[in-house]
Coordinates of C-alpha atoms and ligand atoms in Angstrom, one line a residue:
X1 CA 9.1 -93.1 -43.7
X2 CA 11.8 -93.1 -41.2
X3 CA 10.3 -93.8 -37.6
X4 CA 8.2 -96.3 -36.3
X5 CA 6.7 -96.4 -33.0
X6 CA 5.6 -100.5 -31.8
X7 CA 3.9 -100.9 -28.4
X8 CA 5.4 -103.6 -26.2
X9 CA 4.3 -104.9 -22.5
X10 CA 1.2 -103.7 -22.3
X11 CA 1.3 -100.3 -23.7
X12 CA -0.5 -100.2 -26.5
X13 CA -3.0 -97.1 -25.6
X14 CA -0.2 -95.0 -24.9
X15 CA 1.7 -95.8 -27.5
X16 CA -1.4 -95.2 -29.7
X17 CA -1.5 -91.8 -28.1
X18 CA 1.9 -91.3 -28.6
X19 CA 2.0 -92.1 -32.2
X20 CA -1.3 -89.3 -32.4
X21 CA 0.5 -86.9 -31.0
X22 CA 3.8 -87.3 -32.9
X23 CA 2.5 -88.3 -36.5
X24 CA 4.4 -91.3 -36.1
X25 CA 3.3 -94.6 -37.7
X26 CA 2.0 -97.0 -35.5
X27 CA 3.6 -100.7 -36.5
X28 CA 2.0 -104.0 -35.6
X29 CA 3.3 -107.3 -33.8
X30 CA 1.8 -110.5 -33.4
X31 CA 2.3 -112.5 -30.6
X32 CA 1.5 -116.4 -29.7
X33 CA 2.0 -118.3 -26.9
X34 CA 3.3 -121.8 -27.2
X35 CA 1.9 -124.8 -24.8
X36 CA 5.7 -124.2 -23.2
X37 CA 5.4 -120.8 -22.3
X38 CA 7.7 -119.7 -24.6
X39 CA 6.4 -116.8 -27.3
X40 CA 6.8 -116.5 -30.7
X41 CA 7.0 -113.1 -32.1
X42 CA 5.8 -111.9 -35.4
X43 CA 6.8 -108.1 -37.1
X44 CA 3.8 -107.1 -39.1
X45 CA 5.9 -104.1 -41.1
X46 CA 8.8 -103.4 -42.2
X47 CA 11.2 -102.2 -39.7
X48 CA 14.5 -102.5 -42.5
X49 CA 16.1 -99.2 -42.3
X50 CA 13.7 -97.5 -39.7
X51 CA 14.4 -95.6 -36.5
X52 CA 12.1 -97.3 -34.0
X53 CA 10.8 -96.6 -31.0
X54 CA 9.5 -99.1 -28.3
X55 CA 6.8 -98.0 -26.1
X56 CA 7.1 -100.6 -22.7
X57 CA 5.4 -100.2 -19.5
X58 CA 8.0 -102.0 -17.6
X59 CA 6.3 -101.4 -13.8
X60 CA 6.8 -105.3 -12.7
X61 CA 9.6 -105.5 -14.8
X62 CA 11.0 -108.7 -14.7
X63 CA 7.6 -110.5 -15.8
X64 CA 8.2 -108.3 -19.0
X65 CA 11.6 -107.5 -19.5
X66 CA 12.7 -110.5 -21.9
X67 CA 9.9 -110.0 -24.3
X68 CA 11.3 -106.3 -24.6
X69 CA 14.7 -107.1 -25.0
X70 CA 13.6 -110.5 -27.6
X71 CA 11.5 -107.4 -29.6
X72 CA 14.9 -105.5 -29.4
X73 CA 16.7 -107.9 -31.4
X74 CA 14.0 -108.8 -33.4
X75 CA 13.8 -105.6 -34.8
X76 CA 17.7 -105.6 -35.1
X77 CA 17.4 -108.7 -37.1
X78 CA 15.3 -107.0 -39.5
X79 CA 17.2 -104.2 -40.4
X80 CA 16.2 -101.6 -37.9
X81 CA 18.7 -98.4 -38.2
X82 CA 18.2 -98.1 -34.1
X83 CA 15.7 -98.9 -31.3
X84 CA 14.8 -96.8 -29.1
X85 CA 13.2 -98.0 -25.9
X86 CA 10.3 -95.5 -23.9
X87 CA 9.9 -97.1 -20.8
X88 CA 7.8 -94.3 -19.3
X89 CA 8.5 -95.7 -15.5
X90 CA 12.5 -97.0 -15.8
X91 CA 12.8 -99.7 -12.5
X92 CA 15.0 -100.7 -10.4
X93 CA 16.5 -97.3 -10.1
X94 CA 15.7 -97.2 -6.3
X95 CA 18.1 -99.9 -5.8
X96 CA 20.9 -97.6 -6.4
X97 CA 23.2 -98.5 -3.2
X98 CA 23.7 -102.4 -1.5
X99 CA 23.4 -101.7 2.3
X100 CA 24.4 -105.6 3.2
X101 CA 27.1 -107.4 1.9
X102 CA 26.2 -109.9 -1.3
X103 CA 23.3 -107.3 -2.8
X104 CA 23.8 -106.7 -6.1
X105 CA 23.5 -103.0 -7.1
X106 CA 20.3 -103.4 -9.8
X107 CA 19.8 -100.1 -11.3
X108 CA 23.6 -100.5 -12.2
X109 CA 22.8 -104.2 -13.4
X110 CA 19.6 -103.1 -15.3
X111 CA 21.0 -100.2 -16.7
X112 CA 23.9 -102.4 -18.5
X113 CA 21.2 -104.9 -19.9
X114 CA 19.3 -101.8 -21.3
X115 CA 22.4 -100.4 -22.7
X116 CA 23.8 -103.3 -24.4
X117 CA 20.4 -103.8 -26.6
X118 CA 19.1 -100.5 -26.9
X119 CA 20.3 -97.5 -28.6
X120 CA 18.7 -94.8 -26.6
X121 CA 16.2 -94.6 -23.5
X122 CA 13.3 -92.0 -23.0
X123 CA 11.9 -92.2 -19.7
X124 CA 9.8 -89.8 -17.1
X125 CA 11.1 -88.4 -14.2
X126 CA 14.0 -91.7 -13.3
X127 CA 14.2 -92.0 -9.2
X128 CA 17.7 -90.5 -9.2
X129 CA 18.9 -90.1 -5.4
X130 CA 22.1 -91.4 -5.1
X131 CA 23.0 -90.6 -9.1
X132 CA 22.7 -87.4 -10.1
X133 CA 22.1 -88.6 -13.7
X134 CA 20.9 -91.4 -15.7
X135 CA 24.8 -91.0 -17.8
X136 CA 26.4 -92.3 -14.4
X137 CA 24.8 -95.9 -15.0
X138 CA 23.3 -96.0 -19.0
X139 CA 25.8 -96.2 -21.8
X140 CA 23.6 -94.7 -23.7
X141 CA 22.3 -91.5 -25.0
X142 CA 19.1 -91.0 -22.4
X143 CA 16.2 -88.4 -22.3
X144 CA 14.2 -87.9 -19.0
X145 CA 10.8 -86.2 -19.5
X146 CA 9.2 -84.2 -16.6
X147 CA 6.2 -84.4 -15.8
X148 CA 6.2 -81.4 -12.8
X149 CA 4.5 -78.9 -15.9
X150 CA 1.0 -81.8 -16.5
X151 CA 1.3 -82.4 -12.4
X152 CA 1.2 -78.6 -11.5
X153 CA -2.3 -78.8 -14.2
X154 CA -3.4 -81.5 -12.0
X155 CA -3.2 -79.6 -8.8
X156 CA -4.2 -76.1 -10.2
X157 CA -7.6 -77.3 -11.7
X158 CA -8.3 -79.2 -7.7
X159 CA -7.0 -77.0 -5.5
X160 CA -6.9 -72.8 -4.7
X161 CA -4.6 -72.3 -2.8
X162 CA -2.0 -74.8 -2.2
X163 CA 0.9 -75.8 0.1
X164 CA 3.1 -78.1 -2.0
X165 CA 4.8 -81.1 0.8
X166 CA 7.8 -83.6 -0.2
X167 CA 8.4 -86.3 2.3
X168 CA 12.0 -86.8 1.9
X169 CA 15.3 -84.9 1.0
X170 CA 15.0 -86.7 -3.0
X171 CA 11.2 -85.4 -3.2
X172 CA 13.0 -81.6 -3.7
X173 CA 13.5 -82.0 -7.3
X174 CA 10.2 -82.4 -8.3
X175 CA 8.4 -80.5 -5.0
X176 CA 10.9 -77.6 -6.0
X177 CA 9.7 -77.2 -9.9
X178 CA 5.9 -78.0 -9.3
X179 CA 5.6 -75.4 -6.4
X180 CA 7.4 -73.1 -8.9
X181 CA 4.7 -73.5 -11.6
X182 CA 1.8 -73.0 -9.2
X183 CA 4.1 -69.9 -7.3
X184 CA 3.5 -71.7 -4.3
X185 CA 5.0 -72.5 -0.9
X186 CA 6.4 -75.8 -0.6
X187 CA 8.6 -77.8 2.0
X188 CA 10.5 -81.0 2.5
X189 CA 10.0 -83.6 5.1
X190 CA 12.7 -85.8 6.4
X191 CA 12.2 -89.9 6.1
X192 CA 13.9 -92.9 7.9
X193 CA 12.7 -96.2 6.1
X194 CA 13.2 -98.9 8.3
X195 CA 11.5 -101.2 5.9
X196 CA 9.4 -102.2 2.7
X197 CA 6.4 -100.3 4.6
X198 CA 7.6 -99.2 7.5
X199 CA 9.1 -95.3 7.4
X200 CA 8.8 -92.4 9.8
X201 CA 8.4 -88.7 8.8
X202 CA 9.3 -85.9 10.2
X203 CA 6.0 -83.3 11.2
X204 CA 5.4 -80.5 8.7
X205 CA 4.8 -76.6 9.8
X206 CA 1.7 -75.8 8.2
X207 CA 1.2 -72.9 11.1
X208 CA 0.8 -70.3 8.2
X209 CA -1.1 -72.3 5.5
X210 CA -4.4 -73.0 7.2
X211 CA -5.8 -71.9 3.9
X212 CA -4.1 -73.5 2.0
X213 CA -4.9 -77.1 0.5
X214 CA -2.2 -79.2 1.4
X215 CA -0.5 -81.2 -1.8
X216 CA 1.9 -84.3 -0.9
X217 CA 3.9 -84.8 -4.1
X218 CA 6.6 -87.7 -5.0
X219 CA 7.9 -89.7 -7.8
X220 CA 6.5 -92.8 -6.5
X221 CA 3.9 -94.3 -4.8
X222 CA 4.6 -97.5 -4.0
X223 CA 3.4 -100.0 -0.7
X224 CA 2.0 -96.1 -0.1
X225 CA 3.6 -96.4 3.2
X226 CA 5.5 -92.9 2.7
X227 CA 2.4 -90.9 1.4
X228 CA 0.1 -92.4 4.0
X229 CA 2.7 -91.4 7.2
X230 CA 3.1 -88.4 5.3
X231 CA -1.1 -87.7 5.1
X232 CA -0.9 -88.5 9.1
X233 CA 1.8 -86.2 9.8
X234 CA 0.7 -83.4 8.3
X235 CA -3.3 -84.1 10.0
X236 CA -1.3 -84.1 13.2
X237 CA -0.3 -80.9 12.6
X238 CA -3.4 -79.3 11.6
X239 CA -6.0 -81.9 11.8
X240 CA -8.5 -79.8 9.2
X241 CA -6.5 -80.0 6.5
X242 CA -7.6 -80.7 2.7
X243 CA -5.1 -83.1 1.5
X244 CA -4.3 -84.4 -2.3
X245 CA -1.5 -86.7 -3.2
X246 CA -0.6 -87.0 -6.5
X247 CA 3.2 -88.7 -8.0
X248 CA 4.5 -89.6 -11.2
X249 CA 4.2 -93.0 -10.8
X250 CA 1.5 -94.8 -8.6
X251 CA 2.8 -99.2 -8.8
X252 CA 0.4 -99.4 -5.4
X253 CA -2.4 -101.8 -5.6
X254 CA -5.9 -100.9 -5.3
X255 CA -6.8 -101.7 -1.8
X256 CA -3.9 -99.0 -0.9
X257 CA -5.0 -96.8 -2.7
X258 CA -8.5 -96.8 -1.0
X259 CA -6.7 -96.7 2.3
X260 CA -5.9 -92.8 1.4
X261 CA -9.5 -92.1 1.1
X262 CA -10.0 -93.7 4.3
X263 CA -7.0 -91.4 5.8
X264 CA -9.3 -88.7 4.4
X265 CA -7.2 -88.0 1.5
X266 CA -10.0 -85.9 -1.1
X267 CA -7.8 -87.5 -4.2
X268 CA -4.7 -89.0 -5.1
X269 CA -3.7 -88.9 -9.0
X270 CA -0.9 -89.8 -11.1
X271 CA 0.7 -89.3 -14.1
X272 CA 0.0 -92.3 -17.2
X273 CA 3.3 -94.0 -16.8
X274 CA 2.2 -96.9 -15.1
X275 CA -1.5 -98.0 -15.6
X276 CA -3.8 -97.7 -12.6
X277 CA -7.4 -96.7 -11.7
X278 CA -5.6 -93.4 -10.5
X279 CA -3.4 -92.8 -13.8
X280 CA -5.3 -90.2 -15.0
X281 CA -2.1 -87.4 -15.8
X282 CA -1.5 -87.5 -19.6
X283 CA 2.1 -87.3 -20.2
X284 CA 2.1 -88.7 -24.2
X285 CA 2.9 -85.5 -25.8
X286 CA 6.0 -84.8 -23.6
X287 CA 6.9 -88.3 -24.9
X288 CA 5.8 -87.4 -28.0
X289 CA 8.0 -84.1 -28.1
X290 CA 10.7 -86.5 -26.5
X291 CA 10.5 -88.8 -29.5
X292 CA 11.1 -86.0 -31.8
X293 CA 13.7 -84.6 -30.0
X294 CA 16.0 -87.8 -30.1
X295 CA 15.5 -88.8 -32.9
X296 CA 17.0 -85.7 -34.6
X297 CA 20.3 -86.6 -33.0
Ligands
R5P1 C1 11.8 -93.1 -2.5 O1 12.5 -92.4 -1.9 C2 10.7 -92.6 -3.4 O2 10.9 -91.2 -3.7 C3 9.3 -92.8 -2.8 O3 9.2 -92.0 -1.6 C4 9.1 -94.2 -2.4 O4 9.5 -95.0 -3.4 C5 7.7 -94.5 -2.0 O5 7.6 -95.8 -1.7 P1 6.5 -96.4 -0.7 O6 5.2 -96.0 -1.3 O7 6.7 -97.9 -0.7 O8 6.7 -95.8 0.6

């Protein structure tokens, strides 16, 4: 036995999935919380020699991050030959840029902590706008896993005929290969953010898709601000429209995400990266697949 795969901040069924779909054993931890706050951590196997692979959902990542990095060097401490961390959603990565003076740049700053205790990253579909790859930032070797192949499933088995619709310029990467799996139209919007939840879209033609179901896709959904404006947009311009929204990653709380039915959105899914009533997109075998691929290197 060579590979191990341990689940960490609260991913256990995924990682159980995972571990299905790869044939990889499935270690255990033990954790217990002190009256401090402070955890102690307990390996249940043997991790000496083994390549192993942490699964982490790290959506509200710095509630979870030092548990991950402590398990890290845990398993370094007992002999581990490499850890690998598969953090499904990989944060901070929209802070790519500081606009005012005195921000730090946080997906640089994450990226470096990651770096220096892991050996490699798999993630799904990183937001990468201002860095054309994960290598500008990560130190490490990384693998990105797409989910446009399980999304375009998604939107095939709820929708005939569809219109695929990006908000902004960054959506193209992902609009562009979804659209191409379905061999359907798509097109871009154009966004200003002018804060957290406050963002203006540019207005869609949809003069030649009246039949078409019209699909909003991005990586993330967040506050939901962009998808909603998007939703409104594209009702302004053709007010009958049958509109789904589906992402990669949905972090938006519940009472958003009932706010799109109220828009008269018909669904809005999402892949399994981050857990959520609408997280219904498997995406464990391309980890799975991921997994095996890295590990051969
Ligand atoms: C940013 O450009 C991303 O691709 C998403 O459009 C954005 O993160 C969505 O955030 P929110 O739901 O808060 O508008």
């Amino acid at each position: 036995m060579t590979k191990m795969i341990f689940s960490g901040a609260g991913a256990q069924s995924l990682a159980e999935d995972i571990a299905g779909a790869s044939g990889i054993p499935l270690g255990r931890l033990d954790l217990h919380r002190f009256p401090d706050g402070e955890t102690l951590f307990r390996i249940l196997d043997t991790v000496e020699n083994q390549d192993i692979f942490l699964v982490a959902r790290l959506d509200n990542p710095d509630a979870k991050l030092l548990h991950v990095l402590m398990l890290a060097n845990g398993f370094r401490q007992q002999g581990a030959k490499s850890v690998t961390l598969v953090s499904p959603y990989l944060p901070y990565m929209r802070q790519d840029i500081a606009f005012n003076p005195g921000e730090i740049v946080s997906a640089a700053a994450f990226a470096k902590l990651i770096s220096h205790n892991f050996d490699r990253l798999i993630t799904v579909d990183p937001h990468l706008h201002r860095y054309q790859t994960l290598d500008e930032v990560y130190e490490i070797p990384t693998y990105c896993v797409s989910a446009d192949e399980p999304i375009a499933g998604w939107i095939s088995s709820h929708s005939g005929k569809s219109m695929i619709v990006g908000p902004d310029i960054e959506s193209e990467q992902w609009v562009r290969k979804i659209a191409g799996h379905l061999q359907a139209p798509y097109q871009t919007l154009r966004k200003i953010r002018r804060g957290d939840r406050d963002v203006e879209i540019s207005l869609p033609d949809l003069t030649d898709f009246n039949e078409h179901t019209i699909v909003l896709v991005d990586d993330i959904i967040s506050s939901g601000a962009t998808m909603l404006q998007t939703v409104r947009r594209c009702h302004l311009a053709y007010p009958d429209a049958k509109i789904l929204c589906c992402a990669t990653h949905c972090l938006a709380a519940i009472e958003v995400l009932e706010s799109f039915a109220s828009e008269g959105v018909q669904a809005v899914a999402a892949t399994e990266t981050v857990l959520g009533p609408n997280s219904t997109i498997a995406i464990a075998n391309q980890l799975s697949k991921a997994i095996i691929k890295s590990a051969g290197r």
